[in-house]
Coordinates of C-alpha atoms in Angstrom, one line a residue:
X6 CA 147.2 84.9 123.8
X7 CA 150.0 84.2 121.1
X8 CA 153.1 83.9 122.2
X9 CA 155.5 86.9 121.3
X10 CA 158.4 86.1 118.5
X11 CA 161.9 86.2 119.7
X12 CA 163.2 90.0 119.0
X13 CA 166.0 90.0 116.2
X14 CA 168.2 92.1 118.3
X15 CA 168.5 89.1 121.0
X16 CA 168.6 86.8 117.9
X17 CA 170.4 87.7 115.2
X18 CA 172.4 90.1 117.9
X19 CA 173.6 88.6 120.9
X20 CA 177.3 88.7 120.0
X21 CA 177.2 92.5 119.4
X22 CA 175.5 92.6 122.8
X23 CA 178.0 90.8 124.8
X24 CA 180.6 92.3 122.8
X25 CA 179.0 95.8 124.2
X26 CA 178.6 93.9 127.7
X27 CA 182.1 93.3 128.0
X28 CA 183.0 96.6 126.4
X29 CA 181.0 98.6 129.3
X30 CA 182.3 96.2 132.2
X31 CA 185.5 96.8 131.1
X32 CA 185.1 100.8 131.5
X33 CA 183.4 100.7 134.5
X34 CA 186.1 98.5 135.9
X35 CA 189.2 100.8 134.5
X36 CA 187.1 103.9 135.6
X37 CA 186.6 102.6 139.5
X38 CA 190.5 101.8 138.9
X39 CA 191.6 105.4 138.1
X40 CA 189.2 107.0 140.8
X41 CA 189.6 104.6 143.5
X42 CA 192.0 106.9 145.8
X43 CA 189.2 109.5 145.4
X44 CA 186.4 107.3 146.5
X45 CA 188.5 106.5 149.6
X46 CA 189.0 109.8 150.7
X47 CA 185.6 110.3 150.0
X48 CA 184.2 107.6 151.9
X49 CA 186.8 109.2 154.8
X50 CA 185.7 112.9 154.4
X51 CA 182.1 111.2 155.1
X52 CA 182.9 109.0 158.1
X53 CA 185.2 112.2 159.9
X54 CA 182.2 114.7 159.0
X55 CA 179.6 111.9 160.4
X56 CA 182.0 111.9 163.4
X57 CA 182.3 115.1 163.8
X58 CA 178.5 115.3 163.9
X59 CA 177.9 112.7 166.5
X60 CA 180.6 114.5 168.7
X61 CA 179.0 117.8 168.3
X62 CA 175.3 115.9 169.5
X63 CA 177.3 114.8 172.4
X64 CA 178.6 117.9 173.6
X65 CA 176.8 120.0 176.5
X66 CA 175.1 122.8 175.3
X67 CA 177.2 125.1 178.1
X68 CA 180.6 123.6 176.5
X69 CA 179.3 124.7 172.9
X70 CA 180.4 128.3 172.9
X71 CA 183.9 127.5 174.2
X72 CA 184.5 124.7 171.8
X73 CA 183.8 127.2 169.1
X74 CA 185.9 129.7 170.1
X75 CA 188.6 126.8 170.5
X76 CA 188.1 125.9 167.0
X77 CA 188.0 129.1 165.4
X78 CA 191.5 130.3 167.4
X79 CA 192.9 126.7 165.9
X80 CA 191.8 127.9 162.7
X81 CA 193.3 131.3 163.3
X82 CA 196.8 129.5 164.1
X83 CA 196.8 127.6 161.2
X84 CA 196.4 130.5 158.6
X85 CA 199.1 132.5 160.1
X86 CA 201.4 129.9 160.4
X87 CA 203.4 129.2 157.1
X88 CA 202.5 126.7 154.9
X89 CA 199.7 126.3 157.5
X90 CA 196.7 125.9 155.3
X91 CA 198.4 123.6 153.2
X92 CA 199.9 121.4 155.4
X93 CA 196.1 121.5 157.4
X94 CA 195.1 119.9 153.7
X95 CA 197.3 117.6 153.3
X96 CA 196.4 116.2 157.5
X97 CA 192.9 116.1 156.5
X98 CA 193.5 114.2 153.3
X99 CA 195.8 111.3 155.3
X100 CA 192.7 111.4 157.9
X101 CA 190.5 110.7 155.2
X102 CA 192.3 108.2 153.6
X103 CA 192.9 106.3 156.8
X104 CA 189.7 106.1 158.0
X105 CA 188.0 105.3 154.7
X106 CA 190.4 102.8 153.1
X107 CA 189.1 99.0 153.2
X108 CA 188.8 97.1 156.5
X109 CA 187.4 94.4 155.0
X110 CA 189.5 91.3 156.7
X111 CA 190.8 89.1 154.5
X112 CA 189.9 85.0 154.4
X113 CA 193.6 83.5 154.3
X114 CA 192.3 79.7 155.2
X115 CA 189.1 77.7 156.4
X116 CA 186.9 78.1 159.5
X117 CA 187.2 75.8 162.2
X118 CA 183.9 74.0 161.0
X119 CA 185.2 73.7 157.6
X120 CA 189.0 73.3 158.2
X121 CA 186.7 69.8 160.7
X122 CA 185.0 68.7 157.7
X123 CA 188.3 68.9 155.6
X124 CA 190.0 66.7 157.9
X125 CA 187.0 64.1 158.2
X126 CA 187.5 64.1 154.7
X127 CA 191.0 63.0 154.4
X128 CA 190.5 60.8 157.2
X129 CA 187.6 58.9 154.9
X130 CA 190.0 58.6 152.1
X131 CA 193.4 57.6 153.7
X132 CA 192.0 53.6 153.5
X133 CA 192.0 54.1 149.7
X134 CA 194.9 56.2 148.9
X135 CA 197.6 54.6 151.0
X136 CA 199.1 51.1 151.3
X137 CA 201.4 50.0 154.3
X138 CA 204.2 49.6 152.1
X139 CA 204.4 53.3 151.2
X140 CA 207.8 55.3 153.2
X141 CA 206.2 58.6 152.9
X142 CA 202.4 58.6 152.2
X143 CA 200.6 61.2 151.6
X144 CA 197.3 59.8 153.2
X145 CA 197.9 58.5 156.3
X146 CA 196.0 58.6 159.9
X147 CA 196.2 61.9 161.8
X148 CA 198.3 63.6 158.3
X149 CA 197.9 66.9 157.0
X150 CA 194.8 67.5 154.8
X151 CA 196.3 70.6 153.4
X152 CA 199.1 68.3 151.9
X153 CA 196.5 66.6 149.9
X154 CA 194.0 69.4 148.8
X155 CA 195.3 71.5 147.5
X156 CA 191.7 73.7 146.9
X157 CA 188.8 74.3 148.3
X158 CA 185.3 75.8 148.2
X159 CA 182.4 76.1 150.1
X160 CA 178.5 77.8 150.2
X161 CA 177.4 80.0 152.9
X162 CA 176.0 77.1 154.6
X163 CA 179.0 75.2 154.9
X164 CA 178.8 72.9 152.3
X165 CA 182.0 71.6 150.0
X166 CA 181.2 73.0 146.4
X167 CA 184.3 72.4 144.9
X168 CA 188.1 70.7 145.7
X169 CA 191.2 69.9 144.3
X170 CA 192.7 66.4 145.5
X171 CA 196.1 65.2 144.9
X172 CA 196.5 61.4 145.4
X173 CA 199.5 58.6 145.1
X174 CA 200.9 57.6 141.7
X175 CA 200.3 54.1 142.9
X176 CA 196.4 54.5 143.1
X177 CA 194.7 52.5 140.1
X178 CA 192.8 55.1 138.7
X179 CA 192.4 53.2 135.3
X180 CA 190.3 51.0 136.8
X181 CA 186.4 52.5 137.1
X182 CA 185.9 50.3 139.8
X183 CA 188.3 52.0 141.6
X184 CA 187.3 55.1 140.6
X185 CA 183.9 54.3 141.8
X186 CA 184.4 53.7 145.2
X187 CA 186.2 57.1 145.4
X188 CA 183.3 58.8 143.8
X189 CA 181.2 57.5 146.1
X190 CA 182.9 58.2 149.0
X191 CA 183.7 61.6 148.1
X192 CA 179.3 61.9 147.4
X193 CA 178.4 60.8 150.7
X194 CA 181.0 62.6 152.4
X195 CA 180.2 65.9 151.0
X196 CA 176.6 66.3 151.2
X197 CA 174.0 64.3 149.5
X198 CA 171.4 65.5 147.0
X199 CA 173.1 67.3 144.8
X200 CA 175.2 66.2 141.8
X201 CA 179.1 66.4 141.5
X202 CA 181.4 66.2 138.3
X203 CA 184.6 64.6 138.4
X204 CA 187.4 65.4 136.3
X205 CA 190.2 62.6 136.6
X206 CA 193.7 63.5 135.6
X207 CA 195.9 60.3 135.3
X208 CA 199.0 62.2 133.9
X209 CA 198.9 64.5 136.7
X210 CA 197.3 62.4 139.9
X211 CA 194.7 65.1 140.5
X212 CA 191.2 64.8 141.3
X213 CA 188.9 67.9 141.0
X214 CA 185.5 67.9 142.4
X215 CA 182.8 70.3 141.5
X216 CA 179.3 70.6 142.4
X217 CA 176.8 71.5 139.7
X218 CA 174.1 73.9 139.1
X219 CA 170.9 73.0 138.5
X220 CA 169.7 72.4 134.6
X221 CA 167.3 74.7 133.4
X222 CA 163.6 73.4 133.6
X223 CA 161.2 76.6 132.3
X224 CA 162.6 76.2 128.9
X225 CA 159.3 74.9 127.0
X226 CA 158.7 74.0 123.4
X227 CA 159.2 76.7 121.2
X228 CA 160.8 77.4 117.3
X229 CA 164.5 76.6 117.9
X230 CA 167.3 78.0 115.7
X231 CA 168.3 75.2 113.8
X232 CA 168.9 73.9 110.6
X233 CA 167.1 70.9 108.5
X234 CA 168.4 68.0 109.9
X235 CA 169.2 69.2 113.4
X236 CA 166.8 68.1 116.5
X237 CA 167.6 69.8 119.8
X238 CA 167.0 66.7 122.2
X239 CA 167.6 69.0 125.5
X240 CA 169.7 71.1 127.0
X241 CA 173.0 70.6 129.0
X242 CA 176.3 72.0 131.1
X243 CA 178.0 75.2 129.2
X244 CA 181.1 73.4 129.8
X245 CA 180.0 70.3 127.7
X246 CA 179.1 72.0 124.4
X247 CA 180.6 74.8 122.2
X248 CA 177.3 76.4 120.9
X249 CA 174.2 77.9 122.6
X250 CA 171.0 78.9 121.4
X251 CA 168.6 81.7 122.3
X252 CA 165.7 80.6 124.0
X253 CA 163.3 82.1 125.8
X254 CA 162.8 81.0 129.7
X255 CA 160.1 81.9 132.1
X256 CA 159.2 84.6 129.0
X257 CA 163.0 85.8 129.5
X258 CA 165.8 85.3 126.4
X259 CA 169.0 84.1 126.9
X260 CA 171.1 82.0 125.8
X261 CA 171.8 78.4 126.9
X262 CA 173.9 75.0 125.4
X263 CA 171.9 72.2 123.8
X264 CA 172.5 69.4 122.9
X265 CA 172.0 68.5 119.0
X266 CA 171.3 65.5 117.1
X267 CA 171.9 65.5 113.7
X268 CA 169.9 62.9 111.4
X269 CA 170.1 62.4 107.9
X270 CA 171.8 60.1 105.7
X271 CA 175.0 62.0 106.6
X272 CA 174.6 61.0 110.4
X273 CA 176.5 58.6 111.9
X274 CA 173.7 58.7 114.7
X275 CA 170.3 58.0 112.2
X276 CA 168.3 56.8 115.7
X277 CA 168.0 57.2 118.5
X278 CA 166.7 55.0 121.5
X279 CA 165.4 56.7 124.6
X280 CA 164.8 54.6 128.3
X281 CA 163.3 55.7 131.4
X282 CA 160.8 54.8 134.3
X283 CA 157.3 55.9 134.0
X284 CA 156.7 60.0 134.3
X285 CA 160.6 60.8 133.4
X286 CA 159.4 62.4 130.2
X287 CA 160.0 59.9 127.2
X288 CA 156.7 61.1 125.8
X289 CA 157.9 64.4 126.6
X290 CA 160.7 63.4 124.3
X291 CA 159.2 61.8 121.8
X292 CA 156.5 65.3 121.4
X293 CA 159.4 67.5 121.3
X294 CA 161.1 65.5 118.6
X295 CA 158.3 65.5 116.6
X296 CA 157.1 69.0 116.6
X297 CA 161.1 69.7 115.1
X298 CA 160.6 67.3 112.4
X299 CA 157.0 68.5 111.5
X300 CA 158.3 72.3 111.4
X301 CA 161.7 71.1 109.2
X302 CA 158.6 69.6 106.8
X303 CA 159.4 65.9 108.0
X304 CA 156.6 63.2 107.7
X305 CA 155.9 61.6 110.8
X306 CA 154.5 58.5 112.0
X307 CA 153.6 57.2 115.4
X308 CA 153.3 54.1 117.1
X309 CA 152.1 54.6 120.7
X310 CA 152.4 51.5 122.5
X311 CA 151.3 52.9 125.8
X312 CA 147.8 53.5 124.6
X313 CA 147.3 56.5 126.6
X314 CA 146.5 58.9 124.2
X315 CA 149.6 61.2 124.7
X316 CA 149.6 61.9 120.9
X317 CA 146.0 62.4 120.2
X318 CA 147.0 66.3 119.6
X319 CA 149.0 65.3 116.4
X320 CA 146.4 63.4 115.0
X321 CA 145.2 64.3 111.6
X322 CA 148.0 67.4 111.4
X323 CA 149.6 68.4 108.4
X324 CA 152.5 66.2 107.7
X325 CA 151.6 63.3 110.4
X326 CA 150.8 60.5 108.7
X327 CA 149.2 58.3 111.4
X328 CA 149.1 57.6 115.1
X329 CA 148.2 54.0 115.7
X330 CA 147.5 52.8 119.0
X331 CA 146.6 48.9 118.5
X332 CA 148.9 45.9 117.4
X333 CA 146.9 45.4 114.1
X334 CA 147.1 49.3 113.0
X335 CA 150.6 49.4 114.6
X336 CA 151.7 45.9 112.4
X337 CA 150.1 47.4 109.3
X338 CA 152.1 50.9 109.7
X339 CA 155.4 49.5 110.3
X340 CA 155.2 46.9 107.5
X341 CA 153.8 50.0 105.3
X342 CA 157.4 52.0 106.9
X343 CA 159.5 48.8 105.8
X344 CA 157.9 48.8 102.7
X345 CA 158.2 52.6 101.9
X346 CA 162.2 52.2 102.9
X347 CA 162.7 49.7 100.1
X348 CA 160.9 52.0 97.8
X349 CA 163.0 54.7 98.2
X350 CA 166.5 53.0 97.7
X351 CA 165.1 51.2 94.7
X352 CA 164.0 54.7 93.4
X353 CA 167.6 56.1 94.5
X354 CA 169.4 53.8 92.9
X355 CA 167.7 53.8 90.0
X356 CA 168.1 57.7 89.4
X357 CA 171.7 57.4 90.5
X358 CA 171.9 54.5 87.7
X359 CA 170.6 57.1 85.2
X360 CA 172.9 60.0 86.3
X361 CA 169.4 61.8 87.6
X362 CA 169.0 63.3 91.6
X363 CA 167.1 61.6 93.5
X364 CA 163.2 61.9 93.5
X365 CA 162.4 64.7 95.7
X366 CA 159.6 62.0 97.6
X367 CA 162.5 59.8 98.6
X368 CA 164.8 62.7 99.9
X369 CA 161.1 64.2 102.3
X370 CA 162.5 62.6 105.5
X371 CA 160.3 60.2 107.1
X372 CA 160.5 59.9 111.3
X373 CA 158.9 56.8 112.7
X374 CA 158.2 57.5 116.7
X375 CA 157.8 54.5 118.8
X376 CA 156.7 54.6 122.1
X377 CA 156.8 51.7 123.9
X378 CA 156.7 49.3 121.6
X379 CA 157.2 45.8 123.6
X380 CA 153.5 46.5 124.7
X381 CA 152.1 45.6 121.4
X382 CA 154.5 43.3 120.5
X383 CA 153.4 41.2 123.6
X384 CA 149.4 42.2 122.6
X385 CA 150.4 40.6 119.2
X386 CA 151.9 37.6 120.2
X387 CA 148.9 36.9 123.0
X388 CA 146.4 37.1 119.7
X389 CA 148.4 34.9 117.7
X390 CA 149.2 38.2 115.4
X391 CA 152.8 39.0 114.2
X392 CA 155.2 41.0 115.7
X393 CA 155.2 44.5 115.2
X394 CA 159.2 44.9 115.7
X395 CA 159.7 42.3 112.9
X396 CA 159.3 45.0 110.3
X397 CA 160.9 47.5 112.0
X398 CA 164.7 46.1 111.4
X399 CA 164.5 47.7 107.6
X400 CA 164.1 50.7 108.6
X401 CA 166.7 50.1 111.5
X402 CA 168.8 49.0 108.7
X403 CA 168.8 50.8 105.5
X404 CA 166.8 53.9 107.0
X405 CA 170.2 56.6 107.0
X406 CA 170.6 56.6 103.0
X407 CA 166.0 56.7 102.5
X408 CA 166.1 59.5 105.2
X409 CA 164.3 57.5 107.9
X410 CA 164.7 58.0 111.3
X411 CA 163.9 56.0 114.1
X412 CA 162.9 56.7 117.5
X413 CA 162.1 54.3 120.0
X414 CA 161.2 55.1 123.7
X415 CA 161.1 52.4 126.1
X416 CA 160.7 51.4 129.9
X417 CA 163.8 49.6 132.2
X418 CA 161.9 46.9 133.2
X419 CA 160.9 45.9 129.5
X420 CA 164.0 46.2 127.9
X421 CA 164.7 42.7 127.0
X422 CA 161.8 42.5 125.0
X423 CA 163.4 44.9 122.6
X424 CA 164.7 43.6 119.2
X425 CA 168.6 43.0 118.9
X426 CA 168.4 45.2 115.8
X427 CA 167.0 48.3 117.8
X428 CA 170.1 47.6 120.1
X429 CA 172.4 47.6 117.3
X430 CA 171.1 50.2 115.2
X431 CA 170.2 53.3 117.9
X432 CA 173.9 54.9 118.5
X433 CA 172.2 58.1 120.0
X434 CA 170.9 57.1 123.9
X435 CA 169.1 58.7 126.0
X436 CA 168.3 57.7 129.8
X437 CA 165.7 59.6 131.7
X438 CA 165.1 60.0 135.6
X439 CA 166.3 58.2 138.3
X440 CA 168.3 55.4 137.6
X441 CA 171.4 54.1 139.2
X442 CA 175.3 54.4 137.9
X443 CA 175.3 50.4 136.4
X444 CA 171.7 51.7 134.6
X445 CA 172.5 53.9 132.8
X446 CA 176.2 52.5 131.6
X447 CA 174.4 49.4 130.4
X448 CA 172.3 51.6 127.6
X449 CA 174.6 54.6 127.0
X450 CA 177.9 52.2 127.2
X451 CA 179.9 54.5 129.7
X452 CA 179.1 55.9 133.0
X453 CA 178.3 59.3 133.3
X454 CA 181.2 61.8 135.0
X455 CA 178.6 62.8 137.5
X456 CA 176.9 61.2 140.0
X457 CA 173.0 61.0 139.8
X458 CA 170.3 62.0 142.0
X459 CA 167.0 60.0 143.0
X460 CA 165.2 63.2 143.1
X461 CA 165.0 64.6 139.5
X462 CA 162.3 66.5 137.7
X463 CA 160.9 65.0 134.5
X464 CA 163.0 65.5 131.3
X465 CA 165.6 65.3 133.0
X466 CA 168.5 62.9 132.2
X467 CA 171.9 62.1 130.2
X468 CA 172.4 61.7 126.9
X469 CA 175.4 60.0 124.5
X470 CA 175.7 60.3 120.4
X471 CA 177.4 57.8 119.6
X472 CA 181.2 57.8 120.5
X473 CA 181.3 60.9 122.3
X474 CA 181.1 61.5 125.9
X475 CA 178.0 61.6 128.3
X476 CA 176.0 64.9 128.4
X477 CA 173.6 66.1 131.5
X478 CA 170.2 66.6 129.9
X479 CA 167.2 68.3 130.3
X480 CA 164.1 67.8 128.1
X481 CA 162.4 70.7 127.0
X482 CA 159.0 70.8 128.7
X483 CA 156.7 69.6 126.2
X484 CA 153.3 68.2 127.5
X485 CA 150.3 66.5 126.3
X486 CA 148.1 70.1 125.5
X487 CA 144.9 68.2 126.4
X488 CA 146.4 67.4 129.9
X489 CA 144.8 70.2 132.2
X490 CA 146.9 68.5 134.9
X491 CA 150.3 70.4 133.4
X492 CA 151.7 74.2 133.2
X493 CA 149.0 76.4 131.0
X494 CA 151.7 78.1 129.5
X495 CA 153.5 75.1 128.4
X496 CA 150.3 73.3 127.0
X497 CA 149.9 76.7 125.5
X498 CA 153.3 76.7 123.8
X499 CA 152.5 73.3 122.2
X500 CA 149.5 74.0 120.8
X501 CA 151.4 77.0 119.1
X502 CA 153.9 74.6 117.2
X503 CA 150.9 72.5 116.1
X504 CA 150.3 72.2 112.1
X505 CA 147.6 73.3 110.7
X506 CA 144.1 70.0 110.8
X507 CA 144.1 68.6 107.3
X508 CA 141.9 65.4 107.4
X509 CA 143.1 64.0 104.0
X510 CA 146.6 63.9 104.9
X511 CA 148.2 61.1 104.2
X512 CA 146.3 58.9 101.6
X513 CA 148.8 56.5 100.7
X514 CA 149.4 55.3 104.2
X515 CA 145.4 55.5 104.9
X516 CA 145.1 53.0 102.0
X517 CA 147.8 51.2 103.3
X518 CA 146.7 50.7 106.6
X519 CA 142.9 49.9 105.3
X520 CA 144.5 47.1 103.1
X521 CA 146.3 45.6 105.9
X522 CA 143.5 45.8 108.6
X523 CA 141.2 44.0 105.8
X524 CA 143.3 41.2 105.0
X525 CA 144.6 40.6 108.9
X526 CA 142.6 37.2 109.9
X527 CA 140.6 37.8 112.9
X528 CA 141.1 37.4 115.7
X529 CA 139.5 34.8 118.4

């Protein structure tokens, strides 16, 4: 069954439904303000009438008859006496106001349990905040913790969620090492299994720790709102971004912050270079990324190193241009990609010597997906064959102003097989599943403010473009469509952003190819 289209009220209208969101909570909240005494007595009038009720139950049938005739002469009093009905009115309105006002009691500090795990807490951290030479420390064995945190969360079962630490001036908190060790501390102390952000403020000597939601993980492939040139690698903490998208979850919209990779020869980011163990969804990555480019009209070319197949879905689609699984198809594709790279800057530099735009063949972008690459590399080199990576360093190179992009997923344990050109040229990095703190700052250049989990689902991850800070990532679920082993509904999703079969797509790279195989020499 196809998959419904977003509707363009949750598209094109979601501000003018939070704006009536916040319009309707606002007059609901100014309403319950204006009638609150009202509901009080109310909620009084019903707890003395349900009272009054229960007494009545109570009362001896033989007793009723007198306690009527009590009542009534009450009654009787009152309405002869003056101002007797109104001051009767006015009783019954203080009754009711007593009895039904709030008795909620009010939280004014920690439980004993939590106010215990509070003081463990400090205890844990007085070795690293305090030095002997200090008069008046404000970590120091058997202190106040309340001195020191200044605020403090926690769940319903007892767990620290968030808290506010203020720590000596003396404390080297310019030095990660340093603020390693309390990050550490602070994760094993507090519960493990879930991840924290911390926000450092060296001006101020304040620490805050927070405990983060979960990413999203039933976002699957589907048509993103972006422009040419934009590829939405995942998505990632509200707090990190300034935009969202509408997406559709579990076959529910809303609206959620990617994270976006611009390409192009106006990027300062032209590739990107993506790492993980095996099943933390590079492929994943490397699928997702492709059906973008192919729906922006992108040509596309893939090298899977793996061999698995993962990418026998886009083969012979409308704008792929080959998916080469062996070192000699993979050699004669990338020296084909180097090849076409230097043809279009000769051709753009020519027109731009004329005072003519560009040919509209060298402005098509052109995305070259690698996946695991030091596989055929080391095929190559046991046949006595070339390296595939040798031609992939002009592309690397001079790929931003020809509109090439590069994408190369690989594996920790191969990394040092990769070429120092891919290291060099791939500012956007991506690290996907497990992986420790020193991991992932050795390929993204800085450690992430969070602390990672060894349990993560696939796709999920951090990312870093460039210069700018570390971003929690999830992938959007994109599998393999012939996989029956993975979600129908997502293997039903990709097979909805599939082009159109066209089996004479891509001539010039068939005859490429075909040339190359024929004059490799063979092979023993």
């Amino acid at each position: 069954m196809a998959r419904r289209p977003l509707p363009r009220i949750l598209s094109s209208g979601t501000a003018s439904l939070a704006r009536g969101r916040d319009f309707a909570r606002t007059a609901a909240d100014s309403a319950t303000d204006v009638l609150h005494p009202l509901l009080v007595i109310g909620r009084g009038l019903r707890i003395l009438a349900a009272a009054g009720r229960r007494r009545w139950s109570e009362t001896p049938k033989d007793k009723r008859g007198p306690a009527l005739f009590l009542g009534a002469a009450c009654v009787l009093v009152v309405a002869l006496v003056p101002y007797g009905p109104l001051l009767a009115l006015i009783t019954l309105m203080a009754a009711a106001a007593w009895r039904g006002r709030d008795r909620t009691p009010v939280k004014t500090g920690p439980s004993d349990a939590e106010a215990e795990r509070l003081g463990s807490l400090y205890e844990a951290l007085v070795p690293y905040f305090s030095i002997p030479e200090d008069p008046s420390p404000l970590f120091a064995h058997g202190g106040e913790w309340d001195k020191a945190f200044s605020g403090y969360e926690f769940d319903g079962a007892g767990r620290l969620t968030r808290l506010h630490i203020r720590y000596p001036a003396y404390f080297t908190d310019g030095e990660a090492s340093s603020r390693a060790r309390i990050e550490a501390l602070l994760h094993a102390k507090s519960g493990r299994g879930r991840e924290y952000r911390f926000d450092w403020d060296e001006e101020g000597n304040q620490l805050d720790l927070s405990v983060l939601a979960a990413l999203p993980t039933g976002i699957a492939a589907q048509p993103f709102v972006t422009s040419p040139g934009e590829s939405v690698l995942g998505f990632t903490d509200s707090a990190s971004v300034q935009r969202t998208l509408p997406v559709l979850e579990d076959e529910q919209p809303r609206d959620v912050p990617p994270v976006i990779w611009r390409t192009g020869p106006r990027s300062t980011e032209p590739h990107l270079l993506a790492v993980g163990q095996p099943g933390s969804g590079t492929s994943t990555l490397l699928r997702s990324l492709a059906l973008q480019a192919l729906r922006h009209g992108a040509d596309v070319l893939i090298v899977d190193g793996g061999g698995s197949g993962e990418y026998a879905c886009l083969t012979g689609r409308a704008g792929v241009l080959a998916v080469e699984c062996g070192p000699v198809g993979a050699v004669a594709t990338l020296e084909w990609a180097a090849q076409e790279t230097e043809r279009r800057l000769i051709a753009t530099h020519r027109a731009r010597e004329a005072g003519r735009p560009a040919p509209e063949d060298t402005r098509r972008p052109l995305w070259i997906l690698l996946d695991q690459p030091s596989v055929l590399a080391h095929l190559a080199v046991a046949e006595g064959g070339p390296d595939p990576m040798a031609h992939l360093q002009v592309p690397l190179r001079h790929g931003r102003p020809a509109h090439v992009t590069v994408v190369v997923a690989e594996q920790f344990d191969h990394l040092e097989l990769l070429h120092d050109a891919v290291w060099q040229h791939t500012r956007a990095r991506i690290v996907l599943g497990p992986a420790g703190i020193q991991q992932i700052t050795d390929v993204l250049g800085l450690p992430p403010h969070t602390t990672p989990t060894s349990q993560v689902p696939p796709g999920r991850g951090y990312a870093r473009l460039g210069t700018g800070p570390v971003h929690r990532l999830q992938v959007p679920a994109t599998p393999d469509p012939y996989d029956e082993g993975t979600h129908a509904g997502y293997r039903q999703a990709v097979l909805e952003l599939l082009p159109e079969r066209q089996p004479g797509s891509g001539p010039a790279l068939a005859k490429a190819v075909g040339a190359a195989v024929l004059d490799a020499p063979e092979r023993p």
